[in-house]
Amino acid sequence: MIMRLFSKPSPKTFSLLSIGQRGVGKTVFLAGSYAELQGDDRSDHPQSSWFECQDSEVQSNLDKILYHVQQTGLYPPATIKITNFNFSLKHHALRGIKTLCNFRWWDIPGESCNLRNPDFQELVLNSHGCCVFINAQALVHDSDYAHTLEDIFNQVIAIASLIGQHRLNYAFALILTKCDALASGPATQLQLEQNLQPLTMRLDALNANYKYFYSAIPIVSISGTSMLNARGAADPLLWLLSELNKHHRFQPDRTLASSLTQTVFAPPLFPPHVQRSLLTLTLITLGLLGVVMLFLFAIGYSITNPIQVPSQEQPSRL
Ligand SMILES: Nc1nc2c(ncn2[C@@H]2O[C@H](COP(=O)(O)OP(=O)(O)O)[C@@H](O)[C@H]2O)c(=O)[nH]1
Ligand SMILES: [Mg+2]
């Protein structure tokens, strides 16, 4: 996956939405993804790709989260917030360190994820991809949880249908959080997939590009040191970025905002009555051209193939 991301001279910047209710596990996911690619200090093999933070405040919040886990063995408190996150995905290449792409991550609280909210609209219009967070533990054990998800599912479907209408390259990562709190096995997986069907069937019908991920970021203690066990935590972000890099590599940057500007707000070149006259004129011209072509064809044919006047028969010289 990593290999497909590079071979690009100027890295693109992607904006990713993150949609999910409070407490679903967005901050833990982000800290886990970051920690996984950072590698742990004791590792002899530093990671070949990693996220580099472009904002010192966010960097310090991330460090605070990881330090908190290390010191207390507990998940970070909700007070350490990460809302707008600017990252670069870096890679150790043969000729030094390379930036594969940049991304802006917007963490939007569940209650603000409503297309009637102008701020949310603005973010959606300018985004390239989306992480949808779903609490897997609640999806299996809490029968009311599915109802609370309906609104988020509707927002995701609304985005997916707009994307489909404008034929944009957009990707959705459906991230099922807290999977470590569930019994592993095919029965759980089946139950999760069934409970997700109200979303996935509609995404399938819209031909949306999506993939779901089972996220499990437990806290483990190794030789007295606690840490987020974040194996595979960065997979959703790496998949999203590789999908976007793949599709946007040879294209100018297109988002819903730019497509809507072209189709909805762009004034037509001519007023409707002029357009109708132009259409008539074009049709007449094409008709006349056809007649002229036929005429020229007929002349050309008669020059190259003169009408054969029956000649008097020559006596054959045998
Ligand atoms: N077991 C487990 N619990 C998690 C995981 N991710 C989040 N949590 C729990 O969910 C709580 C809320 O997570 P947080 O990332 O702060 O949610 P946010 O409001 O979406 O940012 C945490 O304090 C943990 O108790 C996970 O991967 N496994
Ligand atoms: Mg949070």
Tab-separated table of C-alpha atoms and ligand atoms in Angstrom:
chain	number	residue	atom	x	y	z
A	1	MET	CA	0.000	0.000	0.000
A	2	ILE	CA	2.807	2.350	0.961
A	3	MET	CA	4.600	1.772	-2.332
A	4	ARG	CA	1.565	2.925	-4.341
A	5	LEU	CA	1.580	6.231	-2.504
A	6	PHE	CA	4.749	7.681	-3.875
A	7	SER	CA	6.500	8.421	-7.161
A	8	LYS	CA	5.044	11.917	-7.290
A	9	PRO	CA	7.157	15.028	-7.491
A	10	SER	CA	4.815	17.489	-5.789
A	11	PRO	CA	2.788	16.004	-2.957
A	12	LYS	CA	-0.950	16.675	-2.891
A	13	THR	CA	-2.845	17.935	0.111
A	14	PHE	CA	-5.997	16.019	0.989
A	15	SER	CA	-8.696	17.103	3.364
A	16	LEU	CA	-10.281	14.327	5.354
A	17	LEU	CA	-13.485	14.561	7.305
A	18	SER	CA	-13.898	12.590	10.455
A	19	ILE	CA	-17.501	11.909	11.378
A	20	GLY	CA	-18.518	10.263	14.622
A	21	GLN	CA	-20.261	10.848	17.900
A	22	ARG	CA	-18.401	11.954	21.002
A	23	GLY	CA	-16.764	9.059	22.788
A	24	VAL	CA	-16.678	6.820	19.702
A	25	GLY	CA	-12.863	6.739	19.772
A	26	LYS	CA	-11.663	9.353	17.261
A	27	THR	CA	-8.906	10.807	19.432
A	28	VAL	CA	-7.637	7.382	20.480
A	29	PHE	CA	-7.668	6.303	16.821
A	30	LEU	CA	-5.658	9.339	15.732
A	31	ALA	CA	-3.153	8.984	18.573
A	32	GLY	CA	-2.920	5.242	17.864
A	33	SER	CA	-2.297	5.793	14.132
A	34	TYR	CA	0.355	8.348	14.911
A	35	ALA	CA	1.999	6.133	17.557
A	36	GLU	CA	1.992	3.097	15.294
A	37	LEU	CA	3.824	4.823	12.469
A	38	GLN	CA	6.151	6.575	14.870
A	39	GLY	CA	7.350	3.164	16.096
A	40	ASP	CA	8.251	2.693	19.701
A	41	ASP	CA	11.514	3.942	21.125
A	42	ARG	CA	12.743	0.451	21.844
A	43	SER	CA	12.407	-0.681	18.245
A	44	ASP	CA	15.630	-1.290	16.332
A	45	HIS	CA	13.785	-0.817	13.062
A	46	PRO	CA	12.320	2.650	12.730
A	47	GLN	CA	9.202	2.758	10.540
A	48	SER	CA	9.810	3.498	6.868
A	49	SER	CA	6.721	5.754	6.718
A	50	TRP	CA	5.401	8.049	9.370
A	51	PHE	CA	3.130	11.003	10.006
A	52	GLU	CA	4.815	14.302	10.637
A	53	CYS	CA	2.769	16.895	12.418
A	54	GLN	CA	2.797	20.406	10.927
A	55	ASP	CA	1.394	22.186	13.912
A	56	SER	CA	3.278	22.503	17.202
A	57	GLU	CA	0.123	22.722	19.334
A	58	VAL	CA	-1.272	19.511	17.876
A	59	GLN	CA	2.125	17.862	18.218
A	60	SER	CA	2.201	18.783	21.884
A	61	ASN	CA	-1.358	17.409	22.370
A	62	LEU	CA	-0.368	14.134	20.754
A	63	ASP	CA	2.685	13.882	22.974
A	64	LYS	CA	0.481	14.677	25.995
A	65	ILE	CA	-1.900	11.847	25.060
A	66	LEU	CA	0.866	9.290	24.631
A	67	TYR	CA	2.561	10.466	27.853
A	68	HIS	CA	-0.751	10.253	29.735
A	69	VAL	CA	-1.224	6.630	28.619
A	70	GLN	CA	2.348	5.810	29.575
A	71	GLN	CA	2.044	7.332	33.051
A	72	THR	CA	-1.445	6.238	34.049
A	73	GLY	CA	-2.207	3.184	31.927
A	74	LEU	CA	-5.531	4.895	31.059
A	75	TYR	CA	-7.055	6.338	27.919
A	76	PRO	CA	-6.665	10.101	27.513
A	77	PRO	CA	-9.317	12.363	29.024
A	78	ALA	CA	-11.775	13.993	26.601
A	79	THR	CA	-10.274	17.367	27.517
A	80	ILE	CA	-7.227	16.752	25.307
A	81	LYS	CA	-8.829	17.581	22.001
A	82	ILE	CA	-7.475	17.365	18.511
A	83	THR	CA	-9.758	19.086	16.058
A	84	ASN	CA	-7.796	20.352	13.081
A	85	PHE	CA	-4.819	18.244	12.395
A	86	ASN	CA	-2.297	18.932	9.625
A	87	PHE	CA	-0.045	16.046	8.769
A	88	SER	CA	2.488	15.015	6.180
A	89	LEU	CA	3.003	11.388	5.345
A	90	LYS	CA	6.775	10.960	5.099
A	91	HIS	CA	8.718	8.054	3.732
A	92	HIS	CA	12.346	6.924	3.808
A	93	ALA	CA	13.116	6.664	0.098
A	94	LEU	CA	16.357	5.659	-1.588
A	95	ARG	CA	17.356	9.279	-2.042
A	96	GLY	CA	16.428	10.516	1.420
A	97	ILE	CA	13.167	11.459	3.073
A	98	LYS	CA	10.191	12.055	0.808
A	99	THR	CA	6.793	13.644	1.498
A	100	LEU	CA	4.155	11.354	-0.007
A	101	CYS	CA	1.215	13.631	0.635
A	102	ASN	CA	-0.149	16.101	3.117
A	103	PHE	CA	-3.472	15.857	4.815
A	104	ARG	CA	-5.765	17.996	6.827
A	105	TRP	CA	-7.948	16.149	9.256
A	106	TRP	CA	-11.112	17.717	10.598
A	107	ASP	CA	-12.596	16.138	13.690
A	108	ILE	CA	-16.269	17.087	13.755
A	109	PRO	CA	-18.431	16.268	16.771
A	110	GLY	CA	-21.429	14.061	15.882
A	111	GLU	CA	-24.022	16.739	16.641
A	112	SER	CA	-22.435	19.132	14.112
A	113	CYS	CA	-22.490	16.532	11.311
A	114	ASN	CA	-25.543	17.875	9.589
A	115	LEU	CA	-25.630	19.101	6.043
A	116	ARG	CA	-27.957	21.904	7.163
A	117	ASN	CA	-25.077	23.244	9.264
A	118	PRO	CA	-23.205	25.747	7.030
A	119	ASP	CA	-19.828	25.027	8.670
A	120	PHE	CA	-20.247	21.304	8.078
A	121	GLN	CA	-21.358	21.981	4.468
A	122	GLU	CA	-18.191	23.970	3.914
A	123	LEU	CA	-16.019	21.124	5.229
A	124	VAL	CA	-17.855	18.502	3.168
A	125	LEU	CA	-17.584	20.564	-0.014
A	126	ASN	CA	-13.831	20.895	0.374
A	127	SER	CA	-13.044	17.356	1.497
A	128	HIS	CA	-11.506	14.495	-0.497
A	129	GLY	CA	-12.348	11.616	1.796
A	130	CYS	CA	-14.075	10.728	4.995
A	131	CYS	CA	-13.555	8.548	8.081
A	132	VAL	CA	-16.856	7.384	9.547
A	133	PHE	CA	-16.501	6.165	13.135
A	134	ILE	CA	-18.839	3.527	14.507
A	135	ASN	CA	-18.592	2.021	17.985
A	136	ALA	CA	-18.381	-1.724	17.287
A	137	GLN	CA	-18.874	-2.652	20.932
A	138	ALA	CA	-22.150	-0.710	21.097
A	139	LEU	CA	-23.240	-1.943	17.668
A	140	VAL	CA	-23.177	-5.519	18.985
A	141	HIS	CA	-24.306	-5.047	22.580
A	142	ASP	CA	-26.590	-2.012	22.594
A	143	SER	CA	-29.833	-2.420	20.669
A	144	ASP	CA	-30.558	1.346	20.793
A	145	TYR	CA	-27.225	2.278	19.298
A	146	ALA	CA	-28.319	1.505	15.734
A	147	HIS	CA	-31.044	4.188	16.031
A	148	THR	CA	-28.564	6.799	17.200
A	149	LEU	CA	-26.462	6.026	14.132
A	150	GLU	CA	-29.274	6.705	11.660
A	151	ASP	CA	-28.553	10.405	11.471
A	152	ILE	CA	-24.849	9.885	10.803
A	153	PHE	CA	-25.654	7.235	8.175
A	154	ASN	CA	-28.022	9.682	6.458
A	155	GLN	CA	-25.319	12.336	6.333
A	156	VAL	CA	-22.844	9.853	4.865
A	157	ILE	CA	-25.364	8.758	2.232
A	158	ALA	CA	-26.129	12.384	1.366
A	159	ILE	CA	-22.405	13.017	0.816
A	160	ALA	CA	-22.028	9.784	-1.191
A	161	SER	CA	-24.906	10.653	-3.517
A	162	LEU	CA	-23.527	14.133	-4.199
A	163	ILE	CA	-20.127	12.573	-4.890
A	164	GLY	CA	-21.786	10.082	-7.275
A	165	GLN	CA	-23.702	12.802	-9.120
A	166	HIS	CA	-20.494	14.728	-9.734
A	167	ARG	CA	-18.390	11.628	-10.476
A	168	LEU	CA	-15.733	12.640	-7.983
A	169	ASN	CA	-13.005	10.426	-6.601
A	170	TYR	CA	-13.822	10.182	-2.959
A	171	ALA	CA	-13.245	7.415	-0.435
A	172	PHE	CA	-14.995	6.470	2.795
A	173	ALA	CA	-13.194	4.523	5.543
A	174	LEU	CA	-15.775	2.992	7.902
A	175	ILE	CA	-13.876	2.533	11.154
A	176	LEU	CA	-15.381	0.137	13.696
A	177	THR	CA	-13.815	1.192	16.990
A	178	LYS	CA	-13.223	-0.722	20.243
A	179	CYS	CA	-13.120	-4.108	18.503
A	180	ASP	CA	-10.739	-5.359	21.201
A	181	ALA	CA	-13.696	-5.202	23.599
A	182	LEU	CA	-15.565	-7.801	21.521
A	183	ALA	CA	-15.128	-11.537	21.312
A	184	SER	CA	-13.113	-12.198	18.177
A	185	GLY	CA	-14.421	-14.638	15.613
A	186	PRO	CA	-16.654	-14.953	12.572
A	187	ALA	CA	-19.911	-14.708	14.578
A	188	THR	CA	-19.018	-11.202	15.839
A	189	GLN	CA	-17.840	-10.167	12.405
A	190	LEU	CA	-21.106	-11.367	10.855
A	191	GLN	CA	-23.145	-9.502	13.441
A	192	LEU	CA	-21.189	-6.296	12.818
A	193	GLU	CA	-21.577	-6.612	9.072
A	194	GLN	CA	-25.308	-7.263	9.391
A	195	ASN	CA	-25.799	-4.247	11.653
A	196	LEU	CA	-23.879	-2.110	9.198
A	197	GLN	CA	-26.038	-3.140	6.262
A	198	PRO	CA	-28.364	-0.115	6.441
A	199	LEU	CA	-25.270	1.909	5.526
A	200	THR	CA	-23.313	-0.455	3.298
A	201	MET	CA	-26.286	-1.453	1.113
A	202	ARG	CA	-26.988	2.187	0.332
A	203	LEU	CA	-23.305	2.868	-0.312
A	204	ASP	CA	-23.207	-0.139	-2.665
A	205	ALA	CA	-26.263	1.160	-4.514
A	206	LEU	CA	-24.473	4.487	-5.005
A	207	ASN	CA	-21.320	2.710	-6.155
A	208	ALA	CA	-19.354	4.512	-3.454
A	209	ASN	CA	-15.706	3.709	-2.795
A	210	TYR	CA	-15.631	2.469	0.798
A	211	LYS	CA	-13.911	-0.062	2.993
A	212	TYR	CA	-14.418	-1.009	6.592
A	213	PHE	CA	-11.766	-1.510	9.210
A	214	TYR	CA	-11.836	-3.229	12.578
A	215	SER	CA	-9.970	-0.916	14.917
A	216	ALA	CA	-8.619	-2.279	18.195
A	217	ILE	CA	-6.340	-0.051	20.232
A	218	PRO	CA	-6.111	-1.524	23.720
A	219	ILE	CA	-3.678	-0.289	26.355
A	220	VAL	CA	-1.025	-2.850	27.101
A	221	SER	CA	1.644	-2.889	29.742
A	222	ILE	CA	5.043	-4.253	28.838
A	223	SER	CA	7.712	-4.388	31.551
A	224	GLY	CA	5.859	-1.826	33.615
A	225	THR	CA	5.362	0.664	30.761
A	226	SER	CA	1.859	1.250	29.419
A	227	MET	CA	1.193	2.165	25.823
A	228	LEU	CA	-1.442	2.088	23.105
A	229	ASN	CA	-1.151	-1.225	21.318
A	230	ALA	CA	-1.816	0.259	17.944
A	231	ARG	CA	-0.997	-2.524	15.502
A	232	GLY	CA	-2.844	-1.840	12.237
A	233	ALA	CA	-4.312	1.393	13.647
A	234	ALA	CA	-2.941	3.477	10.781
A	235	ASP	CA	-4.391	1.176	8.067
A	236	PRO	CA	-7.580	3.229	7.485
A	237	LEU	CA	-5.648	6.478	6.985
A	238	LEU	CA	-3.033	4.802	4.791
A	239	TRP	CA	-5.790	3.209	2.677
A	240	LEU	CA	-7.651	6.511	2.305
A	241	LEU	CA	-4.508	8.374	1.325
A	242	SER	CA	-3.419	5.688	-1.132
A	243	GLU	CA	-6.889	5.694	-2.773
A	244	LEU	CA	-6.858	9.468	-3.068
A	245	ASN	CA	-3.274	9.650	-4.272
A	246	LYS	CA	-4.032	6.978	-6.880
A	247	HIS	CA	-7.016	8.831	-8.322
A	248	HIS	CA	-5.914	12.416	-7.929
A	249	ARG	CA	-2.340	11.901	-9.110
A	250	PHE	CA	-2.970	12.841	-12.713
A	251	GLN	CA	-5.924	15.103	-12.180
A	252	PRO	CA	-6.349	18.691	-11.110
A	253	ASP	CA	-7.720	19.025	-7.611
A	254	ARG	CA	-11.481	18.422	-7.744
A	255	THR	CA	-13.784	18.630	-4.779
A	256	LEU	CA	-17.531	18.992	-4.498
A	257	ALA	CA	-16.997	22.725	-4.077
A	258	SER	CA	-15.235	23.089	-7.442
A	259	SER	CA	-17.693	20.770	-9.253
A	260	LEU	CA	-20.735	22.574	-7.908
A	261	THR	CA	-19.232	25.916	-8.883
A	262	GLN	CA	-18.836	24.667	-12.445
A	263	THR	CA	-22.258	23.096	-12.806
A	264	VAL	CA	-24.570	25.155	-10.630
A	265	PHE	CA	-23.088	28.585	-10.346
A	266	ALA	CA	-21.278	28.968	-13.643
A	267	PRO	CA	-23.371	31.309	-15.805
A	268	PRO	CA	-24.202	29.874	-19.255
A	269	LEU	CA	-22.223	31.486	-22.060
A	270	PHE	CA	-25.362	32.641	-23.905
A	271	PRO	CA	-28.926	33.356	-22.827
A	272	PRO	CA	-31.443	30.565	-23.691
A	273	HIS	CA	-32.972	32.234	-26.826
A	274	VAL	CA	-29.489	32.795	-28.281
A	275	GLN	CA	-28.592	29.184	-27.415
A	276	ARG	CA	-31.693	27.986	-29.357
A	277	SER	CA	-30.785	30.163	-32.390
A	278	LEU	CA	-27.213	28.889	-32.242
A	279	LEU	CA	-28.469	25.309	-32.168
A	280	THR	CA	-30.708	25.957	-35.225
A	281	LEU	CA	-27.831	27.689	-37.033
A	282	THR	CA	-25.527	24.752	-36.244
A	283	LEU	CA	-28.084	22.272	-37.567
A	284	ILE	CA	-28.616	24.309	-40.803
A	285	THR	CA	-24.844	24.634	-41.288
A	286	LEU	CA	-24.369	20.919	-40.779
A	287	GLY	CA	-27.189	20.228	-43.282
A	288	LEU	CA	-25.688	22.591	-45.875
A	289	LEU	CA	-22.260	21.098	-45.312
A	290	GLY	CA	-23.759	17.680	-45.996
A	291	VAL	CA	-25.257	18.877	-49.315
A	292	VAL	CA	-21.959	20.518	-50.349
A	293	MET	CA	-20.025	17.377	-49.451
A	294	LEU	CA	-22.413	15.267	-51.499
A	295	PHE	CA	-22.067	17.657	-54.462
A	296	LEU	CA	-18.239	17.657	-54.195
A	297	PHE	CA	-18.242	13.915	-53.872
A	298	ALA	CA	-20.357	13.615	-57.036
A	299	ILE	CA	-18.021	15.975	-58.997
A	300	GLY	CA	-14.922	14.198	-57.723
A	301	TYR	CA	-16.397	10.869	-58.648
A	302	SER	CA	-17.186	12.015	-62.206
A	303	ILE	CA	-13.634	13.417	-62.691
A	304	THR	CA	-11.863	10.311	-61.482
A	305	ASN	CA	-14.366	7.999	-63.150
A	306	PRO	CA	-15.404	9.740	-66.440
A	307	ILE	CA	-18.559	8.374	-67.898
A	308	GLN	CA	-17.518	5.680	-70.271
A	309	VAL	CA	-18.789	6.559	-73.773
A	310	PRO	CA	-19.169	3.322	-75.597
A	311	SER	CA	-16.316	3.378	-78.119
A	312	GLN	CA	-16.196	1.726	-81.437
A	313	GLU	CA	-14.769	-1.640	-81.164
A	314	GLN	CA	-11.122	-1.823	-82.184
A	315	PRO	CA	-10.168	-4.796	-84.188
A	316	SER	CA	-8.137	-6.991	-82.008
A	317	ARG	CA	-4.556	-7.432	-82.998
A	318	LEU	CA	-3.928	-11.092	-82.620
B	1	LIG	N1	-11.203	-0.846	24.483
B	1	LIG	C1	-11.079	0.232	23.729
B	1	LIG	N2	-11.593	1.403	24.146
B	1	LIG	C2	-11.453	2.475	23.364
B	1	LIG	C3	-10.803	2.414	22.100
B	1	LIG	N3	-10.858	3.649	21.541
B	1	LIG	C4	-11.505	4.437	22.419
B	1	LIG	N4	-11.862	3.752	23.520
B	1	LIG	C5	-12.634	4.240	24.690
B	1	LIG	O1	-13.499	5.275	24.277
B	1	LIG	C6	-13.259	6.467	25.014
B	1	LIG	C7	-13.466	7.684	24.143
B	1	LIG	O2	-12.479	7.727	23.141
B	1	LIG	P1	-12.044	9.108	22.443
B	1	LIG	O3	-11.019	8.769	21.433
B	1	LIG	O4	-11.689	10.116	23.464
B	1	LIG	O5	-13.424	9.502	21.743
B	1	LIG	P2	-13.745	10.789	20.836
B	1	LIG	O6	-14.709	11.616	21.638
B	1	LIG	O7	-14.408	10.243	19.589
B	1	LIG	O8	-12.473	11.506	20.525
B	1	LIG	C8	-11.826	6.291	25.541
B	1	LIG	O9	-11.628	7.035	26.720
B	1	LIG	C9	-11.742	4.805	25.793
B	1	LIG	O10	-12.326	4.524	27.026
B	1	LIG	C10	-10.271	1.145	21.667
B	1	LIG	O11	-9.713	0.973	20.568
B	1	LIG	N5	-10.442	0.089	22.526
B	2	MG	MG	-11.891	13.438	20.907
